[in-house]
XYZ file of C-alpha atoms in Angstrom:
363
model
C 34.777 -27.848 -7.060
C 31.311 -26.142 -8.006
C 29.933 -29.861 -7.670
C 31.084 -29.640 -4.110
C 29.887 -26.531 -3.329
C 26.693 -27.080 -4.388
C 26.224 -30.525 -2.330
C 27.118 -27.693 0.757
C 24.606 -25.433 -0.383
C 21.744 -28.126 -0.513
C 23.216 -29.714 3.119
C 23.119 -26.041 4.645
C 19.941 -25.344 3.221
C 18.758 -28.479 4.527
C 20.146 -27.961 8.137
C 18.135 -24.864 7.959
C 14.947 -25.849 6.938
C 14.994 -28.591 9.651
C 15.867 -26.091 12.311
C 13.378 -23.296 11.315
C 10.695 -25.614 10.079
C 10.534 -24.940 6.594
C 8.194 -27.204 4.723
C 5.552 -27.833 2.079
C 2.274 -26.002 2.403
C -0.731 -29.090 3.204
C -3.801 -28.954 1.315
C -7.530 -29.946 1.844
C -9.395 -29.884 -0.886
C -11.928 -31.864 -3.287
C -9.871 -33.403 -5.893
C -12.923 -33.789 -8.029
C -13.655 -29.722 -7.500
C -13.025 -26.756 -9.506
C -10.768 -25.832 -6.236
C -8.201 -27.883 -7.389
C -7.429 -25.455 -10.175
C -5.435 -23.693 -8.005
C -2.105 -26.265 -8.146
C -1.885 -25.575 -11.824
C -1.238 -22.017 -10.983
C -0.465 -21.363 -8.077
C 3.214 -21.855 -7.635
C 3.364 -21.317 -3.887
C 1.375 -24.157 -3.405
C 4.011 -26.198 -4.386
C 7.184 -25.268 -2.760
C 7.821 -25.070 0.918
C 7.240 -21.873 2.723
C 10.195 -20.723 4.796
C 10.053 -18.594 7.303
C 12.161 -15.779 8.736
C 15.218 -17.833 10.580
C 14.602 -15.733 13.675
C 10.994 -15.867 13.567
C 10.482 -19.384 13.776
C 9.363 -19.670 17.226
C 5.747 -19.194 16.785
C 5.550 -16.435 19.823
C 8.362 -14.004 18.551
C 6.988 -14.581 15.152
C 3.812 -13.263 16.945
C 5.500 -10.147 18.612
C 7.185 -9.193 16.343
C 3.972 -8.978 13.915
C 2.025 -7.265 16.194
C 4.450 -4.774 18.045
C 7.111 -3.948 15.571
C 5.474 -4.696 11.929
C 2.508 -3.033 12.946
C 4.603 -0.178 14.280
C 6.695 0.572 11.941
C 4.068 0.430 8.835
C 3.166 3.644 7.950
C 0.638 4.155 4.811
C -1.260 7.186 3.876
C -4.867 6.335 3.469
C -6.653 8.001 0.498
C -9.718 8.892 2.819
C -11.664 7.524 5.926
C -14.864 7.731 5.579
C -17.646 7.292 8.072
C -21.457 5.758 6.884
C -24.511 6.104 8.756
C -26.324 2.472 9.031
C -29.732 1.893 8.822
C -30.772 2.181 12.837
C -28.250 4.963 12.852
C -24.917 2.935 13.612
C -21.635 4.235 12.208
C -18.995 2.224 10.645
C -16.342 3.324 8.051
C -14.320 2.586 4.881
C -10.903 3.415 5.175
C -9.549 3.509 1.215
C -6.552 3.138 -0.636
C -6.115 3.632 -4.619
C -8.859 5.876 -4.609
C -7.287 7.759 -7.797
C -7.212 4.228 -9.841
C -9.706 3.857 -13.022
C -13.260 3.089 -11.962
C -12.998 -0.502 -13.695
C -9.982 -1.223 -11.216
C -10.889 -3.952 -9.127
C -11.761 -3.422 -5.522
C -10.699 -5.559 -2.621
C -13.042 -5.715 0.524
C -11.126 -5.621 3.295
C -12.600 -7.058 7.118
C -10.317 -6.898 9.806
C -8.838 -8.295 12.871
C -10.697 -8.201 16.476
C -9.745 -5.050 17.622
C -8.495 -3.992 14.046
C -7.957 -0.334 12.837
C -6.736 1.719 9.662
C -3.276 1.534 11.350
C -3.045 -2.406 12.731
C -4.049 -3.295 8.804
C -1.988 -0.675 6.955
C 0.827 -3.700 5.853
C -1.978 -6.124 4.616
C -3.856 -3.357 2.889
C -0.423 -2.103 0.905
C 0.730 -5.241 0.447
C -2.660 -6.719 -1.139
C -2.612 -3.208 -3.117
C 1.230 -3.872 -4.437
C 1.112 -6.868 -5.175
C -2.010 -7.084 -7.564
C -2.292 -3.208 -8.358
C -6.097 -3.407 -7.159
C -7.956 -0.510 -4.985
C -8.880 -1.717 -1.531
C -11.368 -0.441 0.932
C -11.018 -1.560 4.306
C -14.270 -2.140 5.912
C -14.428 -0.887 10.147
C -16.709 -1.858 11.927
C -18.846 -0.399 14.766
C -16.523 0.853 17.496
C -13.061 0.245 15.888
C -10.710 3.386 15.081
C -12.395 5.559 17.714
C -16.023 5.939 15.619
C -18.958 7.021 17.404
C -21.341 5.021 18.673
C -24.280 6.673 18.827
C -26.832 3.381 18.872
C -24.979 0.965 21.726
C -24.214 -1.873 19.629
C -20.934 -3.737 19.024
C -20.130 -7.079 17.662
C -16.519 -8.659 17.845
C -17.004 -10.356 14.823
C -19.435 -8.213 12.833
C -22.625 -7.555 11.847
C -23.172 -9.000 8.345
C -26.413 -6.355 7.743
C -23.872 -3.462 8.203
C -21.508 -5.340 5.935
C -24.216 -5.668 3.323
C -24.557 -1.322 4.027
C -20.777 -1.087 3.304
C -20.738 -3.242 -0.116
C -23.938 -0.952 -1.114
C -22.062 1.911 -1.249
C -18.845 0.556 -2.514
C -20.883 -0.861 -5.438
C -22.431 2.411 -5.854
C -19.188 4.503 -5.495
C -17.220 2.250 -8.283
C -20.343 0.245 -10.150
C -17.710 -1.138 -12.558
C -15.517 -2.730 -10.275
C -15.255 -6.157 -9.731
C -15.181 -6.958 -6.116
C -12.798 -9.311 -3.866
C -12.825 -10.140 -0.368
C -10.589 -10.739 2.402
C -11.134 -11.855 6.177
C -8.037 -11.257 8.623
C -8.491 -13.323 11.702
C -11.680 -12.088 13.696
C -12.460 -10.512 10.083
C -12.876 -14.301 8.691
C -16.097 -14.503 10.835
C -17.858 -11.793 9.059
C -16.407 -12.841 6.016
C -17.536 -16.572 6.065
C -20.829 -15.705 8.162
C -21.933 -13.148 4.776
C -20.601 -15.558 2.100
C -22.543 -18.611 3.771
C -25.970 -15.888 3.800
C -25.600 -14.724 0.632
C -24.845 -18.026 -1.444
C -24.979 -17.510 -4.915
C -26.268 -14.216 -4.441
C -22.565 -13.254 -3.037
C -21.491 -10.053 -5.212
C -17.677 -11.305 -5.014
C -16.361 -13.288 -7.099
C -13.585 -15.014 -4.983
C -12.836 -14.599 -1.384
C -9.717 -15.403 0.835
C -9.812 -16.005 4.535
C -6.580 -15.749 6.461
C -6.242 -17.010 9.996
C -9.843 -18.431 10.851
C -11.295 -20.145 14.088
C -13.705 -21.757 12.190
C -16.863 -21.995 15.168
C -16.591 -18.923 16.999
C -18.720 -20.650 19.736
C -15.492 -23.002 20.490
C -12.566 -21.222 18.746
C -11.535 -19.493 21.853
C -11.040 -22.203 24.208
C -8.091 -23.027 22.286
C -6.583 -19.382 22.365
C -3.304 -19.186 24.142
C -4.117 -18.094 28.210
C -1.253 -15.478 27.538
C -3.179 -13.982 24.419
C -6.927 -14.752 25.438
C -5.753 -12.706 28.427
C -4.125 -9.715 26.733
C -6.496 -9.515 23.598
C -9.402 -9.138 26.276
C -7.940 -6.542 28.104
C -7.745 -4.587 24.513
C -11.521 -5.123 24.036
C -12.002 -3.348 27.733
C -9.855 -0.502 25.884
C -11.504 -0.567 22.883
C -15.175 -0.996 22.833
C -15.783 -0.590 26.640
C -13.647 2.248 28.553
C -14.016 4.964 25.262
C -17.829 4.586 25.993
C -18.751 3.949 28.943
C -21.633 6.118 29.629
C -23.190 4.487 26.841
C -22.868 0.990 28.705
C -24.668 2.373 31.757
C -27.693 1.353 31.107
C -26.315 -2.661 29.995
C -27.310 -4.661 32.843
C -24.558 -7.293 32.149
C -21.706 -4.426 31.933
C -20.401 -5.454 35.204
C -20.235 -9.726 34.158
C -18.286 -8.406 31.123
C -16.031 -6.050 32.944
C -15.489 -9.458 35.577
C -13.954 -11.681 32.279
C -10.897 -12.520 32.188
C -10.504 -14.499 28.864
C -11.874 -14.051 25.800
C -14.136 -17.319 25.886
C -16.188 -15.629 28.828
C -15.980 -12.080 27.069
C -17.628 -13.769 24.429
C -20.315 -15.301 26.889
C -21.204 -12.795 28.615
C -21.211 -9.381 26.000
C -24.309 -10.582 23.713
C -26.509 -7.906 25.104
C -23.748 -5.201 24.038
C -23.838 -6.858 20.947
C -27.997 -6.343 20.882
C -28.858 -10.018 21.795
C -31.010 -11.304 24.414
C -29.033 -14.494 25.224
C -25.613 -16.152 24.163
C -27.674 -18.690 22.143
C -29.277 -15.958 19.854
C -26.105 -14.690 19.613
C -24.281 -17.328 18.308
C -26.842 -18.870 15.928
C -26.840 -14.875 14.413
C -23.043 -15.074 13.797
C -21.459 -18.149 14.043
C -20.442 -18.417 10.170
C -19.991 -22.523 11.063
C -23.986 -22.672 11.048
C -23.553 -21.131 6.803
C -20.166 -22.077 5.847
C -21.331 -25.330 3.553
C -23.775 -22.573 1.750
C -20.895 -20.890 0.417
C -20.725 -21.142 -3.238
C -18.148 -18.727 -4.973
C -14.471 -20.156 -4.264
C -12.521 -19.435 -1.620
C -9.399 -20.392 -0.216
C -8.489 -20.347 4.055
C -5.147 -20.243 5.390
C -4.068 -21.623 8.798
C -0.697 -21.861 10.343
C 0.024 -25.360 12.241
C 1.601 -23.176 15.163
C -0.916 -19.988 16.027
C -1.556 -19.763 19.138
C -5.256 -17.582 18.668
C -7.017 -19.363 15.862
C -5.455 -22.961 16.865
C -5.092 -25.333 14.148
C -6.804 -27.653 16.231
C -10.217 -25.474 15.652
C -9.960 -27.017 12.222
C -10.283 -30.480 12.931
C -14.018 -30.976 12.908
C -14.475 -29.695 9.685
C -11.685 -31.202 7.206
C -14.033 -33.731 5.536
C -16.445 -30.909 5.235
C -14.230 -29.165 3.238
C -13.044 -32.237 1.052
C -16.811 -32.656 -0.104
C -17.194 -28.737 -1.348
C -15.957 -27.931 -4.703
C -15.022 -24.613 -4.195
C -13.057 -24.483 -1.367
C -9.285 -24.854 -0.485
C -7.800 -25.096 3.008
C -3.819 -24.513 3.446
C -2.094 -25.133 6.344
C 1.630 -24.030 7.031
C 3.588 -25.705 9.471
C 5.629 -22.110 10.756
C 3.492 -18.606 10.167
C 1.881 -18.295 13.805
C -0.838 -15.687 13.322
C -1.234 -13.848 10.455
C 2.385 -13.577 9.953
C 3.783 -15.634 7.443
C 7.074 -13.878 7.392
C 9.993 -15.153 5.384
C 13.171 -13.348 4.098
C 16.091 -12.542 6.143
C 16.871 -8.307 6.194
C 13.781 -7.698 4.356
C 10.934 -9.650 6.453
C 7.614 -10.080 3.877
C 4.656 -12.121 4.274
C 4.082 -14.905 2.228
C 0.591 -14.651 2.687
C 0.569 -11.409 1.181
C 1.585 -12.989 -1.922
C -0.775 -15.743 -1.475
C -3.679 -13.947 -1.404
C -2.798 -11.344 -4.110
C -1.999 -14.637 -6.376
C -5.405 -16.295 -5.748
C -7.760 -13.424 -6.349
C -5.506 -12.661 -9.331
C -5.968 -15.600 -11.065
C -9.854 -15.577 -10.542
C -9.770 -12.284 -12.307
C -8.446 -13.673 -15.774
């Protein structure tokens, strides 16, 4: 009888990984590199990711992400705290596990395109309870209602400001060894500063979830439906809140025309202090550093999101099989930056990905 029951326990679980997608995680990687390391211990690696029965359709996996999970988060940040740049710019750290030892590690934080204390409060506890680590969330010019006092915004980042932030983390926690994470638009700063900095990098691993790889061509493959929305949210946040600052930006109107985020992209390079797209993009395209990266890191991309298509990834696979240090995974279910499995009690597998891969870098 038990024998029985178990063959309809393996059929049903079957059935459902069929229907939902379940499968194992593919990896690019250089077999010859220290990157493979990471199938000796990291279990996830090896067995299928499943996702959330009900969330397998990429675009309520999606929704559901960003207008319930997001909602319904709420964490209690330590402090926010606001730095002065060097031309006078203001960004901010947003921390949490301030009260931890001073030899805690700390996890850098970059977020997602329009990304605030509140749209990254589940990544930020779940990266914090999962490895027991501080993290300081890095925001950028613009984001979570900062002032702007110099007119200067950059969807993706400036990496000089970055280099600011990590300054004074360093100098607020000296003996802390420090992580990174990218989140989507965050991977472009992420990538962009690890490809500058090389060996000079002052983490010692790095995880990037969600990428577009070349920010020049990533958004052509954006959903219409998202390109659409997500640009309306970059009217909301960088351009409506300050708008007499924009006055005097003779391409305000051309940006205020765009109705995707491929044009918003074309067109804003003078908000973003550039005289041309080109200059732009050979500033912070990280595709242009990305084979200068030397400390490991590991990407994550989901076969089915519809913003940072899989199909953005495609140019650079034997790129990545050459490097030593790098590992790409690809899901065939997550949709962006979800990774959700469980059934009452939805949590991301990513989560656990990324906590697992810095925390085996640390021993």
């Amino acid at each position: 009888m038990k024998l029985v029951v178990s063959k309809i326990s393996q059929l049903a679980k079957k059935i459902v990984d069929q229907l939902t997608g379940a499968a194992l995680p593919t990896l690019y990687f250089n077999p010859q590199g220290e990157a493979r390391q990471m199938l000796d211990v990291l279990p996830q690696l090896k067995q299928k990711y499943r996702p959330t029965p009900w969330l397998s359709n990429t675009h309520v996996h999606l929704l559901y992400f960003d207008i319930i999970k997001k909602k319904t988060i709420q964490l209690q940040y330590d402090a926010i705290e606001q730095l002065e740049m060097a031309d006078g710019g203001i960004t901010g750290i947003a921390w949490y596990g301030l009260h931890l030892p001073a030899d805690i590690p700390t996890i850098v934080v970059m977020h997602t395109l329009t990304g605030t204390p509140e749209s990254m409060a589940e990544l930020v506890r779940d990266l914090h309870q999962h490895t027991g680590w501080r993290v300081a969330l890095c925001l950028r010019r613009g984001h979570a209602n900062l002032p702007l006092p110099v007119p200067k915004i950059s969807i993706f980042g400036f990496t000089d400001d970055l280099r600011e932030q990590i300054k004074y983390i360093e100098g607020k926690f000296p003996d802390s060894t420090l992580y990174a994470v990218g989140s989507s638009a965050g991977t472009g700063l992420l990538v962009r500063y690890l490809g500058e900095e090389g060996e000079q990098s002052p983490f010692k691993a790095a995880f990037a979830l969600c990428p577009g790889y070349d920010t020049e061509h990533g958004f052509k493959n954006v959903h219409p439906f998202y390109s659409k929305v997500m640009t309306q949210k970059l009217f909301k946040s960088f351009i409506y809140p300050y708008n007499s600052i924009w006055q005097q930006t003779a391409s305000l109107s051309q940006v205020l025309a765009t109705k995707s985020l491929l044009e918003f992209q074309h067109q804003y390079f003078e908000l973003a202090g550039y005289s041309s797209f080109e200059a732009y993009n050979q500033a912070t395209n990280p595709i242009y550093v990305f084979e200068n990266i030397k400390i490991p890191l590991m990407i994550l991309n989901a076969e089915d999101d519809p913003v940072c298509h899989i199909r953005n990834f495609e140019p650079y696979k034997d790129v990545v099989q050459k490097m030593p240090n790098i590992m790409v995974v690809t899901t065939k279910k997550g949709s962006h930056c979800g990774f959700y499995e469980g059934l009452k009690q939805t949590q991301s597998w990513s989560a656990r990905l990324i906590a697992d891969y810095l925390k085996v870098h640390h021993i």
